[in-house]
Amino acid sequence: MHAADSTEPDAPAPTDAAPAGPRPGDTYVQSFARGLEVIRSFSAQAPQQTLSEVAQRTGLTRAGARRILLTLEGLGYVRSQGRQFSLAPRILDLGFAYLSSLPLWNLAEPVMERLVEEIKESCSAAVLDGAEVVYVLRIPTHKIMSINLGIGSRLPAHCTSMGRTLLAELDPPSLDTLMREHPPTRQTERTITDVNRLKAELATVRQQGWCLVNQELEEGLVSLSAPIRDRAGRAIAAMNISGQVNRTSPAYMLEHFLPKLRDAAGEISQMLQRKS
């Protein structure tokens, strides 16, 4: 029996409507949106799912989820074993298409590797996606977070150094809309959740050209970030140095790491500008 033919009970309150998002119209392909929702339903917390679990997480009927899963399986992006579905390695092609379409990441990696070798702390690069930052490069040294970070990992932008570096570049109306739709949430006792105070912090970041966040995302974690800019001067990404506060204090990072970080970010920016 194929995995999709399981006789497990239906998920509660199924619907064939796509999850909340843009309303269908002439420019909105609903079936494609549903397929992406099915892909996104798999995660570190749900690496394998039954048909009913996919339907429940996406709000689709079992029949709708089954059609999409079988289509993805036929294309090689999903595989099944018994009643369980999981993503196939080919799904990485989708993310690689983004990374390979931009020259930045090939340029940035050797620079980041040299920086990590010099300072012996982890270095990452990320881009802004709504209210989150998405990791596109990471050169680790020690494991410094309880979260297992890798390419594609997402973290809230409001309490991360790279997030604030990129949020600081938004125009006031865009920032107001983002704060209204995604109010800052508390991650630790130090997290800034007051919108006006957060805006003041972002104004400082924008003026000084770098950002330090001390234990606002996770206790013990300190992070320092600087922007990577394109030819037009837009911050298209940010790179950071992160470490444990009991080993690397904020004051030490600012004195010893900030000049090196800004030089590395500037080098990547210049290479990108010559390339574009």
Tab-separated table of C-alpha atoms in Angstrom:
chain	number	residue	atom	x	y	z
A	1	MET	CA	0.000	0.000	0.000
A	2	HIS	CA	1.337	3.473	-0.851
A	3	ALA	CA	1.887	5.918	1.972
A	4	ALA	CA	-0.897	8.140	0.663
A	5	ASP	CA	-3.433	5.311	0.888
A	6	SER	CA	-3.194	4.986	4.660
A	7	THR	CA	-6.481	4.563	6.503
A	8	GLU	CA	-5.518	6.819	9.402
A	9	PRO	CA	-8.288	9.202	10.578
A	10	ASP	CA	-8.839	12.524	8.869
A	11	ALA	CA	-7.278	15.647	10.342
A	12	PRO	CA	-9.775	17.819	12.221
A	13	ALA	CA	-11.678	20.570	10.419
A	14	PRO	CA	-10.016	20.114	7.019
A	15	THR	CA	-10.367	22.659	4.299
A	16	ASP	CA	-9.001	22.849	0.789
A	17	ALA	CA	-8.392	26.559	1.101
A	18	ALA	CA	-4.844	27.801	1.224
A	19	PRO	CA	-3.643	29.134	4.580
A	20	ALA	CA	-4.144	32.833	5.300
A	21	GLY	CA	-2.161	34.992	2.913
A	22	PRO	CA	-2.691	36.906	-0.334
A	23	ARG	CA	-6.180	36.581	-1.756
A	24	PRO	CA	-6.376	34.589	-4.992
A	25	GLY	CA	-6.476	36.701	-8.110
A	26	ASP	CA	-5.152	36.896	-11.636
A	27	THR	CA	-1.554	36.951	-10.350
A	28	TYR	CA	-1.957	34.378	-7.576
A	29	VAL	CA	-1.571	30.669	-8.349
A	30	GLN	CA	-3.310	28.979	-5.441
A	31	SER	CA	-2.139	25.451	-6.166
A	32	PHE	CA	1.479	26.616	-6.233
A	33	ALA	CA	0.999	28.422	-2.916
A	34	ARG	CA	-0.444	25.255	-1.406
A	35	GLY	CA	2.553	23.269	-2.607
A	36	LEU	CA	4.911	25.690	-0.879
A	37	GLU	CA	2.876	25.411	2.322
A	38	VAL	CA	3.260	21.640	2.209
A	39	ILE	CA	7.030	21.980	1.796
A	40	ARG	CA	7.209	24.474	4.670
A	41	SER	CA	5.223	22.151	6.931
A	42	PHE	CA	8.350	19.992	7.263
A	43	SER	CA	10.853	21.228	9.819
A	44	ALA	CA	13.368	20.123	12.426
A	45	GLN	CA	10.398	19.496	14.709
A	46	ALA	CA	8.514	17.589	12.001
A	47	PRO	CA	11.070	15.995	9.642
A	48	GLN	CA	8.670	13.139	8.872
A	49	GLN	CA	4.895	13.426	8.650
A	50	THR	CA	1.914	11.304	7.808
A	51	LEU	CA	-0.636	12.455	5.279
A	52	SER	CA	-3.005	13.547	8.039
A	53	GLU	CA	-0.285	15.506	9.803
A	54	VAL	CA	0.535	17.403	6.616
A	55	ALA	CA	-3.154	18.126	6.092
A	56	GLN	CA	-3.530	19.341	9.673
A	57	ARG	CA	-0.481	21.603	9.555
A	58	THR	CA	-1.418	23.174	6.217
A	59	GLY	CA	-5.214	23.355	6.606
A	60	LEU	CA	-5.736	21.258	3.473
A	61	THR	CA	-8.025	18.273	3.089
A	62	ARG	CA	-6.389	14.862	3.013
A	63	ALA	CA	-7.220	14.667	-0.682
A	64	GLY	CA	-5.601	18.033	-1.378
A	65	ALA	CA	-2.527	17.216	0.673
A	66	ARG	CA	-2.264	13.817	-1.016
A	67	ARG	CA	-2.268	15.343	-4.519
A	68	ILE	CA	0.469	17.794	-3.604
A	69	LEU	CA	2.612	15.210	-1.815
A	70	LEU	CA	2.391	12.802	-4.737
A	71	THR	CA	3.261	15.594	-7.164
A	72	LEU	CA	6.291	16.582	-5.075
A	73	GLU	CA	7.263	12.933	-4.789
A	74	GLY	CA	7.019	12.515	-8.559
A	75	LEU	CA	9.297	15.535	-9.007
A	76	GLY	CA	11.800	14.116	-6.518
A	77	TYR	CA	11.338	16.726	-3.778
A	78	VAL	CA	9.531	14.405	-1.344
A	79	ARG	CA	9.953	10.707	-0.564
A	80	SER	CA	7.791	8.254	1.348
A	81	GLN	CA	8.383	5.193	3.462
A	82	GLY	CA	5.336	3.371	4.740
A	83	ARG	CA	2.971	6.045	6.042
A	84	GLN	CA	5.695	8.653	6.504
A	85	PHE	CA	6.610	11.434	4.101
A	86	SER	CA	9.842	13.442	4.290
A	87	LEU	CA	11.682	15.949	2.157
A	88	ALA	CA	14.235	14.565	-0.285
A	89	PRO	CA	17.746	16.002	-0.765
A	90	ARG	CA	16.632	17.478	-4.088
A	91	ILE	CA	14.714	20.137	-2.133
A	92	LEU	CA	18.107	21.778	-1.536
A	93	ASP	CA	18.122	22.752	-5.224
A	94	LEU	CA	15.492	25.396	-4.444
A	95	GLY	CA	17.646	27.119	-1.855
A	96	PHE	CA	20.825	26.659	-3.851
A	97	ALA	CA	19.212	28.444	-6.796
A	98	TYR	CA	18.923	31.546	-4.603
A	99	LEU	CA	22.461	31.313	-3.252
A	100	SER	CA	24.035	30.608	-6.637
A	101	SER	CA	22.122	33.463	-8.310
A	102	LEU	CA	23.994	36.023	-6.190
A	103	PRO	CA	27.766	36.524	-6.389
A	104	LEU	CA	27.860	37.787	-2.802
A	105	TRP	CA	28.115	34.455	-1.058
A	106	ASN	CA	31.055	33.120	-3.057
A	107	LEU	CA	32.823	36.406	-2.411
A	108	ALA	CA	31.977	36.524	1.279
A	109	GLU	CA	32.927	33.020	2.353
A	110	PRO	CA	36.749	33.273	2.130
A	111	VAL	CA	36.680	36.675	3.831
A	112	MET	CA	34.553	35.285	6.654
A	113	GLU	CA	36.808	32.237	6.984
A	114	ARG	CA	39.867	34.486	7.401
A	115	LEU	CA	38.029	36.527	10.029
A	116	VAL	CA	37.032	33.420	12.001
A	117	GLU	CA	40.587	32.105	11.846
A	118	GLU	CA	41.868	35.407	13.233
A	119	ILE	CA	39.373	36.004	16.051
A	120	LYS	CA	38.419	32.395	16.893
A	121	GLU	CA	34.698	33.221	17.088
A	122	SER	CA	31.771	32.262	14.855
A	123	CYS	CA	30.817	34.460	11.900
A	124	SER	CA	27.557	34.479	9.942
A	125	ALA	CA	25.801	36.366	7.176
A	126	ALA	CA	22.062	36.855	6.876
A	127	VAL	CA	19.399	38.689	4.892
A	128	LEU	CA	16.140	40.210	6.083
A	129	ASP	CA	12.889	38.436	5.270
A	130	GLY	CA	9.973	40.266	6.840
A	131	ALA	CA	10.389	40.216	10.623
A	132	GLU	CA	13.108	37.550	10.523
A	133	VAL	CA	16.684	37.158	9.418
A	134	VAL	CA	17.588	34.155	7.283
A	135	TYR	CA	21.102	32.726	7.536
A	136	VAL	CA	22.808	32.407	4.166
A	137	LEU	CA	26.368	31.725	5.345
A	138	ARG	CA	27.800	30.524	8.625
A	139	ILE	CA	31.379	29.779	9.658
A	140	PRO	CA	31.176	28.296	13.165
A	141	THR	CA	33.873	27.729	15.737
A	142	HIS	CA	32.316	26.722	19.039
A	143	LYS	CA	28.665	25.809	19.572
A	144	ILE	CA	27.449	28.975	21.270
A	145	MET	CA	23.663	28.662	21.030
A	146	SER	CA	21.086	26.118	22.047
A	147	ILE	CA	19.613	26.648	18.571
A	148	ASN	CA	21.288	24.583	15.862
A	149	LEU	CA	22.018	27.235	13.242
A	150	GLY	CA	22.751	26.553	9.593
A	151	ILE	CA	21.996	27.955	6.164
A	152	GLY	CA	18.268	28.694	5.994
A	153	SER	CA	17.856	29.100	9.765
A	154	ARG	CA	15.551	31.922	10.819
A	155	LEU	CA	15.718	34.130	13.886
A	156	PRO	CA	13.629	37.133	14.965
A	157	ALA	CA	15.133	40.319	13.585
A	158	HIS	CA	14.245	42.643	16.469
A	159	CYS	CA	16.559	40.975	19.005
A	160	THR	CA	19.505	39.935	16.813
A	161	SER	CA	22.415	42.115	15.770
A	162	MET	CA	22.094	41.283	12.068
A	163	GLY	CA	18.344	41.834	12.248
A	164	ARG	CA	18.706	45.269	13.790
A	165	THR	CA	21.429	46.202	11.324
A	166	LEU	CA	18.995	45.483	8.482
A	167	LEU	CA	15.873	46.846	10.190
A	168	ALA	CA	17.755	50.109	10.701
A	169	GLU	CA	17.871	50.519	6.918
A	170	LEU	CA	14.096	50.431	6.467
A	171	ASP	CA	12.225	53.650	5.753
A	172	PRO	CA	9.960	54.816	8.617
A	173	PRO	CA	6.640	53.736	7.015
A	174	SER	CA	7.953	50.240	6.272
A	175	LEU	CA	9.354	49.922	9.782
A	176	ASP	CA	6.080	51.124	11.325
A	177	THR	CA	4.125	48.548	9.319
A	178	LEU	CA	6.520	45.763	10.297
A	179	MET	CA	6.370	46.660	13.993
A	180	ARG	CA	2.590	46.817	13.856
A	181	GLU	CA	2.199	43.464	12.111
A	182	HIS	CA	4.984	41.755	14.075
A	183	PRO	CA	5.248	43.295	17.560
A	184	PRO	CA	8.586	42.558	19.272
A	185	THR	CA	8.376	39.499	21.519
A	186	ARG	CA	10.405	38.792	24.636
A	187	GLN	CA	13.138	36.169	24.307
A	188	THR	CA	15.070	36.929	27.507
A	189	GLU	CA	14.761	39.411	30.368
A	190	ARG	CA	16.964	41.798	28.362
A	191	THR	CA	14.928	41.778	25.138
A	192	ILE	CA	13.682	45.197	24.085
A	193	THR	CA	9.956	44.886	23.380
A	194	ASP	CA	8.925	48.537	23.642
A	195	VAL	CA	8.523	49.738	20.048
A	196	ASN	CA	9.639	53.320	20.703
A	197	ARG	CA	12.748	52.170	22.530
A	198	LEU	CA	13.501	49.698	19.748
A	199	LYS	CA	13.146	52.449	17.139
A	200	ALA	CA	15.597	54.580	19.118
A	201	GLU	CA	18.062	51.683	19.130
A	202	LEU	CA	17.658	51.293	15.372
A	203	ALA	CA	18.305	55.002	14.855
A	204	THR	CA	21.568	54.612	16.776
A	205	VAL	CA	22.508	51.574	14.705
A	206	ARG	CA	21.812	53.461	11.493
A	207	GLN	CA	23.967	56.390	12.626
A	208	GLN	CA	26.950	54.408	13.904
A	209	GLY	CA	26.924	51.725	11.175
A	210	TRP	CA	27.096	48.682	13.445
A	211	CYS	CA	25.047	46.895	16.094
A	212	LEU	CA	25.801	45.024	19.303
A	213	VAL	CA	23.128	42.912	20.992
A	214	ASN	CA	23.844	41.591	24.468
A	215	GLN	CA	21.817	38.553	25.590
A	216	GLU	CA	18.510	39.658	24.053
A	217	LEU	CA	18.045	36.543	21.934
A	218	GLU	CA	19.486	33.984	24.339
A	219	GLU	CA	21.093	34.210	27.778
A	220	GLY	CA	24.877	34.312	27.506
A	221	LEU	CA	24.954	35.180	23.794
A	222	VAL	CA	26.524	38.433	22.595
A	223	SER	CA	26.629	39.403	18.936
A	224	LEU	CA	28.151	42.197	16.878
A	225	SER	CA	27.033	43.020	13.324
A	226	ALA	CA	27.845	45.276	10.369
A	227	PRO	CA	26.081	45.756	7.007
A	228	ILE	CA	27.146	44.519	3.588
A	229	ARG	CA	26.233	47.105	0.948
A	230	ASP	CA	25.672	47.000	-2.794
A	231	ARG	CA	26.774	49.563	-5.371
A	232	ALA	CA	23.811	51.798	-4.545
A	233	GLY	CA	24.753	51.813	-0.865
A	234	ARG	CA	21.844	49.613	0.189
A	235	ALA	CA	22.409	47.127	2.997
A	236	ILE	CA	21.518	43.883	1.238
A	237	ALA	CA	22.883	41.643	3.999
A	238	ALA	CA	24.593	41.759	7.361
A	239	MET	CA	27.439	39.772	8.858
A	240	ASN	CA	28.124	39.181	12.510
A	241	ILE	CA	30.530	37.840	15.087
A	242	SER	CA	28.947	36.008	17.980
A	243	GLY	CA	30.281	34.555	21.179
A	244	GLN	CA	29.608	33.684	24.794
A	245	VAL	CA	29.531	36.674	27.113
A	246	ASN	CA	31.461	34.838	29.841
A	247	ARG	CA	34.308	34.335	27.378
A	248	THR	CA	33.991	37.437	25.213
A	249	SER	CA	32.506	40.510	26.862
A	250	PRO	CA	30.684	43.227	24.877
A	251	ALA	CA	33.466	45.690	25.709
A	252	TYR	CA	36.112	43.266	24.431
A	253	MET	CA	34.149	42.689	21.223
A	254	LEU	CA	33.851	46.398	20.548
A	255	GLU	CA	37.544	47.033	21.167
A	256	HIS	CA	39.058	44.010	19.451
A	257	PHE	CA	36.470	42.670	16.985
A	258	LEU	CA	34.524	45.665	15.667
A	259	PRO	CA	37.340	47.124	13.516
A	260	LYS	CA	38.045	43.694	11.995
A	261	LEU	CA	34.347	43.031	11.387
A	262	ARG	CA	33.799	46.380	9.683
A	263	ASP	CA	36.902	45.888	7.538
A	264	ALA	CA	35.658	42.432	6.459
A	265	ALA	CA	32.160	43.719	5.694
A	266	GLY	CA	33.677	46.607	3.752
A	267	GLU	CA	35.903	44.252	1.771
A	268	ILE	CA	32.930	42.088	0.805
A	269	SER	CA	30.925	45.186	-0.120
A	270	GLN	CA	33.711	46.472	-2.365
A	271	MET	CA	34.097	43.119	-4.118
A	272	LEU	CA	30.342	42.952	-4.638
A	273	GLN	CA	30.285	46.470	-6.072
A	274	ARG	CA	33.070	45.634	-8.522
A	275	LYS	CA	31.249	42.462	-9.523
A	276	SER	CA	27.886	44.122	-10.182
